[in-house]
Short mmCIF file of C-alpha atoms in Angstrom, two decimals:
data_model
loop_
_atom_site.label_atom_id
_atom_site.label_comp_id
_atom_site.label_asym_id
_atom_site.label_seq_id
_atom_site.Cartn_x
_atom_site.Cartn_y
_atom_site.Cartn_z
CA MET A 1 -78.31 -54.47 189.30
CA ASN A 2 -76.32 -51.20 188.76
CA PRO A 3 -75.34 -49.49 192.00
CA PRO A 4 -77.01 -46.02 192.72
CA THR A 5 -75.00 -42.96 192.67
CA VAL A 6 -74.71 -42.15 197.10
CA GLY A 7 -72.26 -40.61 199.13
CA SER A 8 -74.11 -37.36 199.19
CA GLN A 9 -73.66 -36.87 202.77
CA ILE A 10 -70.35 -38.15 202.54
CA GLY A 11 -68.06 -34.99 203.26
CA GLN A 12 -70.65 -32.92 204.79
CA PRO A 13 -71.84 -32.78 208.50
CA ASN A 14 -74.55 -35.31 209.50
CA THR A 15 -76.89 -34.61 212.37
CA THR A 16 -77.21 -37.84 213.58
CA ALA A 17 -73.71 -38.92 213.66
CA ILE A 18 -72.97 -36.20 216.08
CA VAL A 19 -75.77 -36.84 218.05
CA PHE A 20 -74.79 -40.21 218.55
CA PHE A 21 -71.28 -39.12 218.94
CA LEU A 22 -71.75 -37.11 221.74
CA LEU A 23 -74.12 -39.49 223.23
CA PHE A 24 -71.59 -42.14 223.68
CA VAL A 25 -69.01 -39.50 224.65
CA SER A 26 -71.54 -38.85 227.36
CA ILE A 27 -72.20 -42.02 228.86
CA THR A 28 -68.26 -43.14 228.50
CA LEU A 29 -67.28 -40.05 230.42
CA ALA A 30 -70.43 -40.61 233.06
CA ILE A 31 -68.59 -44.28 233.37
CA THR A 32 -64.86 -42.48 234.03
CA TYR A 33 -66.60 -40.47 236.33
CA TRP A 34 -67.84 -43.62 238.24
CA ALA A 35 -64.46 -45.60 237.38
CA ALA A 36 -61.79 -42.59 238.92
CA ARG A 37 -63.92 -42.81 242.08
CA ARG A 38 -62.72 -46.68 242.22
CA THR A 39 -59.39 -46.32 241.18
CA LYS A 40 -56.79 -45.66 243.70
CA THR A 41 -54.16 -48.05 243.26
CA THR A 42 -52.14 -49.05 240.72
CA SER A 43 -53.50 -52.28 240.42
CA GLU A 44 -56.85 -51.10 239.64
CA PHE A 45 -55.08 -48.48 237.18
CA PHE A 46 -53.85 -50.90 235.62
CA ALA A 47 -55.58 -54.31 235.94
CA ALA A 48 -59.36 -53.01 237.43
CA GLY A 49 -58.10 -54.70 240.62
CA GLY A 50 -58.45 -58.21 239.28
CA ASN A 51 -62.19 -57.92 239.49
CA ILE A 52 -63.55 -57.79 235.79
CA SER A 53 -65.77 -61.32 235.39
CA ALA A 54 -64.63 -63.29 232.27
CA ALA A 55 -67.91 -62.37 230.53
CA GLN A 56 -66.81 -58.78 230.76
CA ASN A 57 -63.21 -59.45 229.81
CA GLY A 58 -64.57 -61.44 226.77
CA PHE A 59 -66.71 -58.18 225.43
CA ALA A 60 -63.81 -55.93 226.52
CA LEU A 61 -61.19 -58.25 224.67
CA ALA A 62 -63.35 -58.35 221.65
CA GLY A 63 -63.36 -54.14 221.92
CA ASP A 64 -59.75 -53.70 222.13
CA PHE A 65 -59.50 -56.32 219.20
CA MET A 66 -62.27 -54.86 216.76
CA SER A 67 -60.40 -51.53 215.15
CA ALA A 68 -61.30 -49.37 212.96
CA ALA A 69 -59.15 -51.63 210.79
CA SER A 70 -61.08 -54.29 211.24
CA PHE A 71 -64.43 -52.65 210.62
CA LEU A 72 -63.63 -50.28 208.08
CA GLY A 73 -60.68 -51.61 206.35
CA ILE A 74 -61.54 -55.44 206.05
CA ALA A 75 -64.80 -54.31 204.94
CA GLY A 76 -63.25 -52.13 201.96
CA LEU A 77 -60.74 -54.56 201.20
CA VAL A 78 -63.75 -57.28 200.31
CA ALA A 79 -65.27 -54.37 198.52
CA THR A 80 -62.66 -53.71 196.36
CA SER A 81 -60.60 -56.91 196.09
CA GLY A 82 -63.38 -59.40 196.73
CA PHE A 83 -62.46 -62.63 198.44
CA ASP A 84 -58.80 -62.24 199.26
CA GLY A 85 -60.22 -59.67 201.66
CA LEU A 86 -61.29 -61.93 203.86
CA ILE A 87 -57.46 -63.18 204.67
CA TYR A 88 -56.62 -60.30 207.25
CA SER A 89 -59.82 -61.87 209.32
CA VAL A 90 -58.99 -65.13 209.04
CA GLY A 91 -55.42 -64.61 210.13
CA TRP A 92 -56.52 -62.51 212.88
CA LEU A 93 -59.10 -64.69 214.25
CA VAL A 94 -57.00 -67.80 213.94
CA GLY A 95 -54.42 -66.15 216.43
CA TRP A 96 -57.20 -66.58 219.25
CA PRO A 97 -56.68 -70.76 219.84
CA VAL A 98 -52.70 -69.48 220.03
CA VAL A 99 -53.78 -67.20 222.74
CA THR A 100 -56.22 -69.70 224.66
CA PHE A 101 -53.90 -72.62 224.61
CA LEU A 102 -50.57 -71.27 224.93
CA ILE A 103 -50.43 -67.62 226.25
CA ALA A 104 -53.79 -66.69 228.39
CA GLU A 105 -52.96 -69.18 231.61
CA PRO A 106 -49.63 -68.90 231.98
CA LEU A 107 -49.40 -65.12 231.37
CA ARG A 108 -51.98 -64.62 234.47
CA ASN A 109 -50.09 -67.00 236.50
CA LEU A 110 -47.09 -65.62 235.81
CA GLY A 111 -47.51 -61.53 235.41
CA LYS A 112 -49.10 -58.78 237.38
CA TYR A 113 -49.69 -55.97 234.61
CA THR A 114 -47.55 -56.21 231.51
CA PHE A 115 -46.33 -59.17 229.74
CA ALA A 116 -42.86 -58.47 230.51
CA ASP A 117 -43.67 -59.50 233.77
CA ALA A 118 -43.53 -62.90 232.37
CA VAL A 119 -40.65 -62.81 230.18
CA ALA A 120 -38.46 -61.19 233.23
CA TYR A 121 -39.97 -64.10 235.86
CA ARG A 122 -36.78 -66.03 235.68
CA LEU A 123 -34.45 -63.24 234.58
CA LYS A 124 -33.04 -60.27 235.29
CA GLN A 125 -35.38 -57.46 235.54
CA THR A 126 -33.29 -54.52 234.07
CA PRO A 127 -32.27 -55.79 230.42
CA VAL A 128 -35.30 -57.60 229.92
CA ARG A 129 -37.92 -55.07 230.90
CA LEU A 130 -35.51 -52.45 228.91
CA SER A 131 -35.91 -54.72 225.44
CA ALA A 132 -39.76 -55.67 225.90
CA ALA A 133 -40.69 -51.79 226.55
CA VAL A 134 -38.93 -51.33 223.31
CA GLY A 135 -41.30 -53.52 221.19
CA THR A 136 -44.36 -52.72 223.58
CA LEU A 137 -43.95 -48.94 222.44
CA THR A 138 -43.10 -49.58 218.86
CA VAL A 139 -46.23 -51.39 218.52
CA VAL A 140 -47.90 -49.21 220.81
CA ILE A 141 -46.73 -45.70 218.37
CA PHE A 142 -47.30 -47.28 215.02
CA TYR A 143 -51.23 -48.54 216.08
CA LEU A 144 -51.75 -45.43 217.67
CA ILE A 145 -50.82 -43.71 214.61
CA ALA A 146 -53.18 -45.75 212.31
CA GLN A 147 -55.89 -45.05 214.68
CA MET A 148 -55.42 -41.36 215.33
CA VAL A 149 -55.05 -40.59 211.20
CA GLY A 150 -58.24 -42.75 210.67
CA ALA A 151 -60.15 -40.89 213.18
CA GLY A 152 -59.04 -37.86 211.58
CA ASN A 153 -60.39 -38.75 208.11
CA LEU A 154 -63.37 -40.01 209.23
CA ILE A 155 -64.31 -37.02 211.36
CA HIS A 156 -62.99 -35.12 208.33
CA LEU A 157 -65.71 -36.35 205.77
CA LEU A 158 -68.62 -37.20 208.31
CA PHE A 159 -68.48 -34.65 210.58
CA GLY A 160 -67.36 -31.43 208.97
CA LEU A 161 -64.97 -30.89 211.08
CA SER A 162 -61.42 -29.90 210.26
CA TYR A 163 -58.70 -33.42 210.24
CA GLU A 164 -56.64 -31.37 213.16
CA VAL A 165 -59.67 -30.36 215.34
CA ALA A 166 -60.71 -34.13 215.28
CA VAL A 167 -57.62 -35.51 216.05
CA VAL A 168 -57.69 -33.21 218.99
CA LEU A 169 -60.72 -34.28 220.06
CA VAL A 170 -60.27 -37.79 219.97
CA GLY A 171 -56.74 -37.67 221.87
CA ALA A 172 -58.49 -34.96 224.63
CA VAL A 173 -61.75 -37.43 224.92
CA MET A 174 -58.99 -40.49 225.23
CA ILE A 175 -56.97 -39.08 227.86
CA LEU A 176 -59.80 -38.52 230.26
CA TYR A 177 -60.77 -42.04 229.75
CA VAL A 178 -57.33 -43.16 230.88
CA LEU A 179 -55.74 -40.61 232.90
CA PHE A 180 -58.64 -40.25 235.31
CA GLY A 181 -60.49 -43.75 234.85
CA GLY A 182 -57.40 -46.58 234.12
CA MET A 183 -58.37 -49.86 233.37
CA ILE A 184 -61.90 -49.85 234.95
CA ALA A 185 -63.01 -47.05 232.67
CA THR A 186 -61.27 -48.19 229.56
CA THR A 187 -62.59 -52.09 230.16
CA TRP A 188 -66.84 -50.41 230.34
CA VAL A 189 -65.92 -48.15 227.10
CA GLN A 190 -64.60 -51.42 225.59
CA ILE A 191 -67.56 -53.10 226.79
CA VAL A 192 -70.01 -50.57 225.05
CA LYS A 193 -68.01 -50.23 222.26
CA ALA A 194 -68.03 -53.56 221.38
CA VAL A 195 -71.98 -54.03 221.67
CA LEU A 196 -72.28 -51.13 219.92
CA LEU A 197 -69.85 -52.26 216.65
CA LEU A 198 -71.41 -55.66 217.02
CA GLY A 199 -75.00 -54.61 216.91
CA GLY A 200 -74.38 -52.03 214.03
CA ALA A 201 -72.43 -53.99 211.93
CA SER A 202 -75.00 -56.99 212.37
CA ALA A 203 -78.12 -54.79 211.29
CA LEU A 204 -76.15 -53.47 208.66
CA ALA A 205 -75.56 -56.85 207.34
CA VAL A 206 -79.72 -57.99 207.98
CA ALA A 207 -80.44 -54.74 205.50
CA VAL A 208 -78.20 -56.12 203.05
CA LEU A 209 -79.45 -59.60 202.97
CA TRP A 210 -82.98 -58.48 203.10
CA LYS A 211 -82.40 -57.06 199.82
CA PHE A 212 -81.36 -60.22 198.50
CA GLY A 213 -84.36 -62.39 200.10
CA GLY A 214 -81.94 -63.45 203.17
CA SER A 215 -79.40 -65.50 200.90
CA PRO A 216 -76.15 -64.82 200.94
CA ALA A 217 -75.44 -67.21 198.11
CA ALA A 218 -77.67 -64.59 195.81
CA LEU A 219 -75.27 -61.68 197.19
CA PHE A 220 -72.20 -63.52 195.90
CA ASN A 221 -73.89 -64.41 192.40
CA GLU A 222 -74.48 -60.85 192.10
CA ALA A 223 -71.33 -59.78 192.52
CA ALA A 224 -69.97 -62.38 190.45
CA LYS A 225 -72.19 -61.15 187.50
CA MET A 226 -70.99 -57.40 188.35
CA TYR A 227 -67.40 -58.10 188.50
CA GLY A 228 -66.73 -61.35 187.15
CA PRO A 229 -66.31 -64.93 188.86
CA GLU A 230 -62.63 -63.90 189.91
CA VAL A 231 -64.49 -61.73 192.61
CA LEU A 232 -65.07 -64.94 194.57
CA ALA A 233 -61.51 -66.93 194.02
CA PRO A 234 -58.61 -66.13 195.94
CA GLY A 235 -55.34 -64.88 194.34
CA LYS A 236 -56.17 -61.13 193.31
CA LEU A 237 -54.96 -59.45 196.79
CA VAL A 238 -51.79 -61.48 197.24
CA ALA A 239 -50.71 -63.58 194.66
CA ASN A 240 -47.63 -64.61 195.73
CA PRO A 241 -47.46 -67.76 198.13
CA LEU A 242 -44.86 -66.67 200.21
CA GLU A 243 -46.49 -63.44 200.55
CA THR A 244 -49.45 -65.20 201.74
CA ILE A 245 -47.82 -67.13 204.28
CA SER A 246 -45.82 -64.30 205.58
CA LEU A 247 -49.06 -61.82 205.80
CA GLY A 248 -50.77 -65.06 207.81
CA VAL A 249 -48.18 -65.93 210.19
CA ALA A 250 -47.90 -61.98 211.16
CA LEU A 251 -51.94 -61.60 212.00
CA MET A 252 -52.11 -64.91 213.90
CA PHE A 253 -49.10 -64.73 216.28
CA GLY A 254 -49.16 -60.85 216.16
CA THR A 255 -52.52 -61.38 217.88
CA ALA A 256 -50.90 -63.24 220.81
CA GLY A 257 -48.19 -60.52 221.11
CA LEU A 258 -49.88 -57.47 220.99
CA PRO A 259 -49.53 -55.38 224.52
CA HIS A 260 -52.90 -53.94 225.23
CA ILE A 261 -54.64 -57.82 224.40
CA LEU A 262 -52.11 -59.21 226.55
CA MET A 263 -52.79 -57.20 229.34
CA ARG A 264 -56.22 -57.76 229.71
CA PHE A 265 -55.58 -60.81 231.17
CA TYR A 266 -54.43 -59.49 234.55
CA THR A 267 -57.96 -57.84 234.86
CA VAL A 268 -59.59 -60.84 235.78
CA PRO A 269 -59.43 -62.90 238.85
CA ASP A 270 -58.22 -66.23 238.12
CA SER A 271 -56.20 -68.32 235.05
CA LYS A 272 -59.93 -70.18 234.54
CA ALA A 273 -61.48 -66.45 234.33
CA ALA A 274 -58.52 -65.65 231.61
CA ARG A 275 -59.39 -68.60 229.07
CA THR A 276 -62.91 -68.20 229.81
CA SER A 277 -62.92 -64.64 228.73
CA VAL A 278 -60.68 -65.74 225.22
CA PHE A 279 -63.70 -68.15 224.60
CA TYR A 280 -65.93 -65.59 224.74
CA ALA A 281 -64.01 -63.22 222.84
CA THR A 282 -63.16 -65.37 219.87
CA GLY A 283 -66.96 -66.07 219.60
CA LEU A 284 -67.50 -62.00 219.34
CA ILE A 285 -64.89 -61.55 216.65
CA GLY A 286 -65.58 -64.61 214.68
CA SER A 287 -69.37 -63.38 214.08
CA PHE A 288 -67.85 -60.13 213.45
CA TYR A 289 -65.83 -61.04 210.88
CA LEU A 290 -68.55 -62.88 208.90
CA VAL A 291 -70.68 -59.75 208.95
CA THR A 292 -67.66 -57.73 207.74
CA PHE A 293 -67.52 -60.63 204.92
CA ILE A 294 -71.40 -59.67 203.90
CA LEU A 295 -70.55 -56.09 204.20
CA GLY A 296 -67.83 -55.68 201.63
CA PHE A 297 -69.57 -57.70 199.41
CA GLY A 298 -72.70 -55.62 200.16
CA ALA A 299 -70.77 -52.49 199.44
CA ALA A 300 -69.39 -53.69 196.25
CA VAL A 301 -72.69 -55.03 194.77
CA LEU A 302 -74.80 -51.79 195.97
CA VAL A 303 -72.64 -49.12 196.19
CA GLY A 304 -69.99 -49.84 193.82
CA ARG A 305 -66.42 -50.11 193.49
CA GLN A 306 -66.09 -46.75 191.54
CA GLY A 307 -68.08 -44.92 194.16
CA ILE A 308 -66.20 -46.14 197.06
CA THR A 309 -62.99 -45.43 195.96
CA ALA A 310 -63.99 -41.71 194.51
CA VAL A 311 -64.69 -40.89 198.07
CA ASP A 312 -61.82 -43.04 199.94
CA LYS A 313 -58.87 -44.30 197.69
CA GLY A 314 -58.24 -47.31 200.24
CA GLY A 315 -62.16 -48.13 200.21
CA ASN A 316 -62.20 -47.13 204.16
CA MET A 317 -65.72 -45.71 203.38
CA ALA A 318 -67.19 -48.41 202.19
CA ALA A 319 -69.02 -49.41 205.40
CA PRO A 320 -70.50 -46.28 206.23
CA MET A 321 -71.77 -45.86 202.00
CA LEU A 322 -73.09 -48.75 202.76
CA ALA A 323 -75.37 -48.03 205.39
CA GLU A 324 -76.70 -44.59 203.61
CA VAL A 325 -77.81 -46.96 200.93
CA VAL A 326 -79.71 -48.98 202.55
CA GLY A 327 -80.58 -47.25 205.68
CA GLY A 328 -80.48 -43.41 204.49
CA THR A 329 -78.36 -40.77 206.31
CA GLY A 330 -79.76 -41.93 209.38
CA PHE A 331 -77.92 -45.25 209.34
CA LEU A 332 -74.91 -43.72 207.62
CA GLY A 333 -74.78 -41.27 210.93
CA PHE A 334 -75.10 -44.41 213.36
CA ILE A 335 -72.70 -46.43 211.76
CA SER A 336 -70.16 -43.41 211.31
CA ALA A 337 -70.60 -42.75 215.40
CA VAL A 338 -70.31 -46.39 215.88
CA SER A 339 -66.50 -46.65 214.06
CA PHE A 340 -65.86 -43.04 215.79
CA ALA A 341 -66.42 -45.36 219.17
CA THR A 342 -64.16 -47.92 218.10
CA ILE A 343 -61.12 -45.88 216.97
CA LEU A 344 -61.83 -44.04 220.21
CA ALA A 345 -62.09 -47.07 222.55
CA VAL A 346 -59.22 -49.08 220.71
CA VAL A 347 -56.67 -45.68 221.34
CA ALA A 348 -57.54 -45.88 225.14
CA GLY A 349 -56.53 -49.44 225.44
CA LEU A 350 -53.27 -48.36 223.35
CA THR A 351 -52.28 -45.71 225.77
CA LEU A 352 -52.76 -47.55 228.98
CA SER A 353 -50.78 -50.08 227.61
CA GLY A 354 -47.96 -48.01 226.93
CA ALA A 355 -48.31 -46.36 230.00
CA ALA A 356 -48.16 -49.46 231.61
CA ALA A 357 -44.55 -50.11 230.16
CA LEU A 358 -43.21 -46.58 231.08
CA SER A 359 -44.50 -46.69 234.65
CA HIS A 360 -44.60 -50.42 235.73
CA ASP A 361 -41.57 -51.65 233.29
CA LEU A 362 -38.99 -48.80 233.15
CA TRP A 363 -40.07 -46.44 236.27
CA SER A 364 -40.68 -48.77 239.09
CA HIS A 365 -38.36 -51.50 237.83
CA VAL A 366 -35.21 -50.56 236.04
CA VAL A 367 -35.31 -46.87 237.36
CA ARG A 368 -36.40 -47.29 240.95
CA LYS A 369 -35.65 -51.00 241.11
CA GLY A 370 -38.73 -52.25 242.58
CA GLN A 371 -38.32 -49.47 245.40
CA ALA A 372 -40.95 -47.13 244.60
CA PRO A 373 -43.97 -46.87 246.55
CA GLU A 374 -47.56 -47.21 245.72
CA HIS A 375 -48.42 -43.59 245.21
CA GLU A 376 -45.28 -42.67 243.46
CA GLN A 377 -46.26 -45.56 241.08
CA LEU A 378 -49.54 -43.92 240.39
CA LYS A 379 -48.74 -40.73 239.32
CA VAL A 380 -45.82 -42.14 237.10
CA ALA A 381 -48.68 -44.19 235.13
CA ARG A 382 -50.83 -40.63 234.79
CA LEU A 383 -47.79 -39.08 233.64
CA ALA A 384 -47.14 -41.51 231.30
CA SER A 385 -50.83 -41.74 230.11
CA LEU A 386 -50.98 -37.98 229.65
CA LEU A 387 -47.30 -37.99 227.79
CA LEU A 388 -48.78 -40.77 225.26
CA GLY A 389 -51.88 -38.82 224.65
CA VAL A 390 -49.99 -35.90 223.74
CA VAL A 391 -47.80 -38.06 221.38
CA ALA A 392 -50.66 -39.63 219.66
CA ILE A 393 -52.66 -36.05 218.97
CA LEU A 394 -49.14 -34.95 217.31
CA LEU A 395 -48.40 -38.34 215.42
CA GLY A 396 -51.68 -37.93 214.11
CA VAL A 397 -51.60 -34.36 212.94
CA VAL A 398 -47.67 -35.33 211.35
CA PHE A 399 -49.00 -38.14 209.32
CA LYS A 400 -52.01 -36.22 208.09
CA GLY A 401 -52.71 -37.66 204.66
CA GLN A 402 -50.35 -40.41 204.78
CA ASN A 403 -51.10 -44.12 203.62
CA VAL A 404 -51.29 -45.69 207.36
CA ALA A 405 -52.43 -49.09 206.39
CA PHE A 406 -48.76 -50.60 206.78
CA MET A 407 -48.55 -49.49 209.87
CA VAL A 408 -50.74 -51.68 211.19
CA GLY A 409 -49.08 -54.65 209.38
CA LEU A 410 -46.13 -53.23 210.96
CA ALA A 411 -47.22 -53.24 214.53
CA PHE A 412 -48.23 -56.86 213.99
CA ALA A 413 -45.27 -57.67 212.55
CA VAL A 414 -43.61 -56.12 215.58
CA ALA A 415 -45.73 -57.90 218.06
CA ALA A 416 -45.01 -61.15 216.42
CA SER A 417 -41.50 -60.81 215.89
CA ALA A 418 -40.31 -59.31 219.32
CA ASN A 419 -42.77 -60.04 221.83
CA PHE A 420 -44.15 -63.72 221.05
CA PRO A 421 -41.10 -65.62 220.81
CA ALA A 422 -39.67 -64.32 223.92
CA LEU A 423 -42.69 -64.95 225.48
CA LEU A 424 -43.01 -68.17 224.29
CA LEU A 425 -39.35 -69.47 224.73
CA SER A 426 -39.56 -67.81 228.48
CA MET A 427 -42.58 -70.52 229.58
CA LEU A 428 -41.59 -73.37 227.79
CA TRP A 429 -37.44 -73.54 227.81
CA LYS A 430 -35.72 -74.25 230.87
CA GLY A 431 -32.31 -72.74 228.86
CA PHE A 432 -33.65 -69.16 228.00
CA THR A 433 -31.48 -66.98 229.27
CA THR A 434 -31.43 -63.08 229.92
CA ARG A 435 -29.42 -62.10 226.97
CA GLY A 436 -31.17 -64.80 224.58
CA ALA A 437 -34.71 -62.78 225.53
CA VAL A 438 -32.90 -59.34 225.35
CA ALA A 439 -31.10 -60.64 221.68
CA SER A 440 -34.90 -62.26 220.69
CA MET A 441 -36.81 -58.78 221.49
CA LEU A 442 -34.66 -56.61 219.89
CA THR A 443 -33.92 -58.60 217.03
CA GLY A 444 -37.36 -59.01 216.42
CA ALA A 445 -38.33 -55.32 216.75
CA PHE A 446 -35.40 -53.97 214.81
CA SER A 447 -35.59 -56.77 211.58
CA ALA A 448 -39.31 -56.01 211.32
CA VAL A 449 -39.11 -52.24 211.38
CA LEU A 450 -36.23 -52.59 208.71
CA LEU A 451 -37.63 -55.12 206.65
CA ILE A 452 -41.21 -53.33 206.21
CA PHE A 453 -38.94 -50.30 205.21
CA LEU A 454 -36.96 -52.28 202.68
CA SER A 455 -40.50 -53.68 201.40
CA PRO A 456 -42.28 -52.64 198.46
CA THR A 457 -45.28 -51.28 200.78
CA VAL A 458 -42.78 -48.47 201.62
CA GLN A 459 -40.21 -48.29 198.91
CA VAL A 460 -42.58 -48.95 195.97
CA GLU A 461 -46.19 -47.57 197.19
CA LEU A 462 -45.14 -44.80 199.27
CA LEU A 463 -41.55 -43.57 197.73
CA GLY A 464 -42.46 -44.27 194.46
CA ASN A 465 -39.41 -46.62 193.63
CA ALA A 466 -39.27 -48.98 191.06
CA SER A 467 -38.35 -51.85 192.79
CA ALA A 468 -37.84 -52.96 196.71
CA PRO A 469 -34.31 -54.54 198.27
CA PHE A 470 -36.89 -56.71 200.07
CA PRO A 471 -39.60 -58.66 198.42
CA LEU A 472 -42.41 -59.42 200.54
CA LYS A 473 -44.82 -56.69 202.02
CA ASN A 474 -45.03 -58.35 205.43
CA PRO A 475 -41.61 -59.51 206.69
CA GLY A 476 -43.12 -62.21 209.24
CA LEU A 477 -41.91 -65.34 207.57
CA VAL A 478 -38.46 -64.02 208.03
CA THR A 479 -38.38 -61.91 211.35
CA ILE A 480 -40.20 -64.68 213.58
CA PRO A 481 -38.01 -67.48 212.44
CA LEU A 482 -35.06 -65.27 213.10
CA SER A 483 -36.30 -64.09 216.28
CA PHE A 484 -36.94 -67.39 217.72
CA PHE A 485 -33.42 -68.59 216.16
CA VAL A 486 -31.55 -66.06 217.56
CA GLY A 487 -33.04 -66.22 221.23
CA TRP A 488 -32.08 -70.06 221.15
CA LEU A 489 -28.73 -69.59 219.88
CA VAL A 490 -27.75 -66.67 222.06
CA SER A 491 -29.50 -68.57 225.02
CA LEU A 492 -26.56 -71.75 224.29
CA LEU A 493 -23.75 -69.60 224.03
CA SER A 494 -24.48 -67.69 227.44
CA PRO A 495 -26.39 -70.52 229.99
CA GLU A 496 -27.63 -68.67 233.09
CA ALA A 497 -27.53 -71.37 235.89
CA GLU A 498 -30.20 -68.88 238.22
CA ALA A 499 -32.80 -68.94 235.26
CA SER A 500 -32.43 -72.69 234.67
CA ARG A 501 -32.80 -73.06 238.38
CA ARG A 502 -35.95 -71.40 238.93
CA PHE A 503 -37.69 -72.83 235.64
CA ALA A 504 -39.24 -75.70 237.96
CA GLU A 505 -40.81 -72.84 239.78
CA VAL A 506 -42.01 -71.10 236.55
CA GLN A 507 -43.76 -74.27 235.30
CA HIS A 508 -45.31 -74.89 238.74
CA ARG A 509 -46.79 -71.43 239.01
CA MET A 510 -47.82 -71.42 235.21
CA HIS A 511 -50.26 -74.54 235.93
CA VAL A 512 -51.64 -74.01 239.44
CA GLY A 513 -50.92 -70.24 240.17
CA ALA A 514 -48.68 -70.37 243.17
CA VAL A 515 -45.20 -69.86 243.95
CA ILE A 516 -43.07 -72.94 245.66
CA PRO A 517 -40.68 -71.26 247.79
CA PRO A 518 -37.32 -72.27 248.27
CA PRO A 519 -36.15 -73.41 251.53
CA VAL A 520 -34.77 -70.51 253.39
CA THR A 521 -33.62 -69.78 256.91
CA VAL A 522 -35.51 -66.70 258.33
CA PRO A 523 -33.28 -64.77 260.94
CA PRO A 524 -34.97 -63.86 264.00
CA GLY A 525 -37.15 -60.46 264.20
CA VAL A 526 -37.63 -61.09 260.28
CA ALA A 527 -40.77 -63.94 260.00
CA GLY A 528 -42.73 -63.46 257.24
CA SER A 529 -40.47 -61.58 254.67
CA VAL A 530 -40.27 -62.69 251.03
CA PRO A 531 -37.21 -64.25 249.94
CA PRO A 532 -35.05 -62.34 247.77
CA GLY A 533 -35.70 -63.22 244.18
CA ILE A 534 -39.43 -64.15 244.86
CA PRO A 535 -41.63 -61.98 242.66
CA GLU A 536 -44.72 -60.56 244.12
CA ALA A 537 -47.96 -62.88 243.26
CA PRO A 538 -50.69 -61.14 241.33
CA HIS A 539 -53.35 -59.43 242.80
CA LYS A 540 -55.11 -63.01 242.97
CA VAL A 541 -54.28 -66.42 242.64
#
């Protein structure tokens, strides 16, 4: 089968795409208006008041996780590299059982708005929250750059707008979502986006299989005829075993350290709902990644690798081009609008998690020492959202034309190295101390950034050097164990009696969602006051 010449509408304004895009924006702005009337407190702004059901949160988690990198990137990788493109989808998916069994329930019971709540529960607040904010904001900023540049390129190619206008448009709509609707609006935008993305990708996969008699085997056989049997064998994209392991552990544990994913566990009423929402999300995300595998091979066969790379050398336009082949310009417009909706929703979730780090962790606990009144916290949260939205727009413009694939990898590497080890150690090890937590998080964040900069991705592919000081493209194999080791060693060298004493309280609350209050003598006239050092309980337990 010879792939046809396609792409006549790629790079030209697409009326269908514009109509679907305007329809999506109109619906989500209506949701934002509805949510704004229900967002009056900090709990509602950051955690939707804890009133999101398990099923709703499962769809929102899936929406948060299925970014443009998932839909456009994996389909493009499979189309251009064959079987090996599946390593990304498998790596991301395998991270969800880790979240289910190790993270979801304890995090929901220990925290309130951010993962730093859980890490700092029995430790000293200021140094831990400062260090956690460094990791969170690093992940958020690099993820934002990748999404904003992806949005600019997509709209530039498919809507006929200039790159800069596209970036400003994405940023402006996202700011409206977060600034006025908070987590309630962001959650429902994610749900709408998840339904659209799953529906659009599934329809595209069905259309592809229809051309091969409904048989995936026939599709794979055709790919093998066109590109050789090696297209169905591993080893082309990631030939080095250490490289494969390093990428795999970063994707797997990075999922359990992404701040915008961890934040979602505070939007449900209890820990059971948190676990159940992960069950829903895992099923939705797993089915989606199976679909992207069909889309990748379908694009390789029906569009052709030369046609895909002629439009975008990274292969990111494989799915939209495939939609044009199997369904014409109308289907191309719909898939393009869904891709844009995907970026818009993920950017909103990232911005909200960054705003939580700035306002809840830094302002409320570090600057105001937990004494900020409710109205002040909400005001700072909205200002932080506006600031991050403006920063996202500026970064998107500054990084125009850059290869941003490594930034997504960096985000996962930082999340896996800085956030996950400290979070896990704080929950499971009695001897974990404040200094150990700070050392673990900062070591993970800075070592991941440094080794990515010294890797072949930056030194060879971006800067054009002949070789790189660090041989692996993803540093996870080094930085994740390093973060655990540093946290363990520094904790042993700096024991903290208070942190050890309160570990039993942490264990109890992790499993049953309630604090064991220490015996105290309450002075007359102050009955009912909370003993010092006992964190405020979440909105519901």
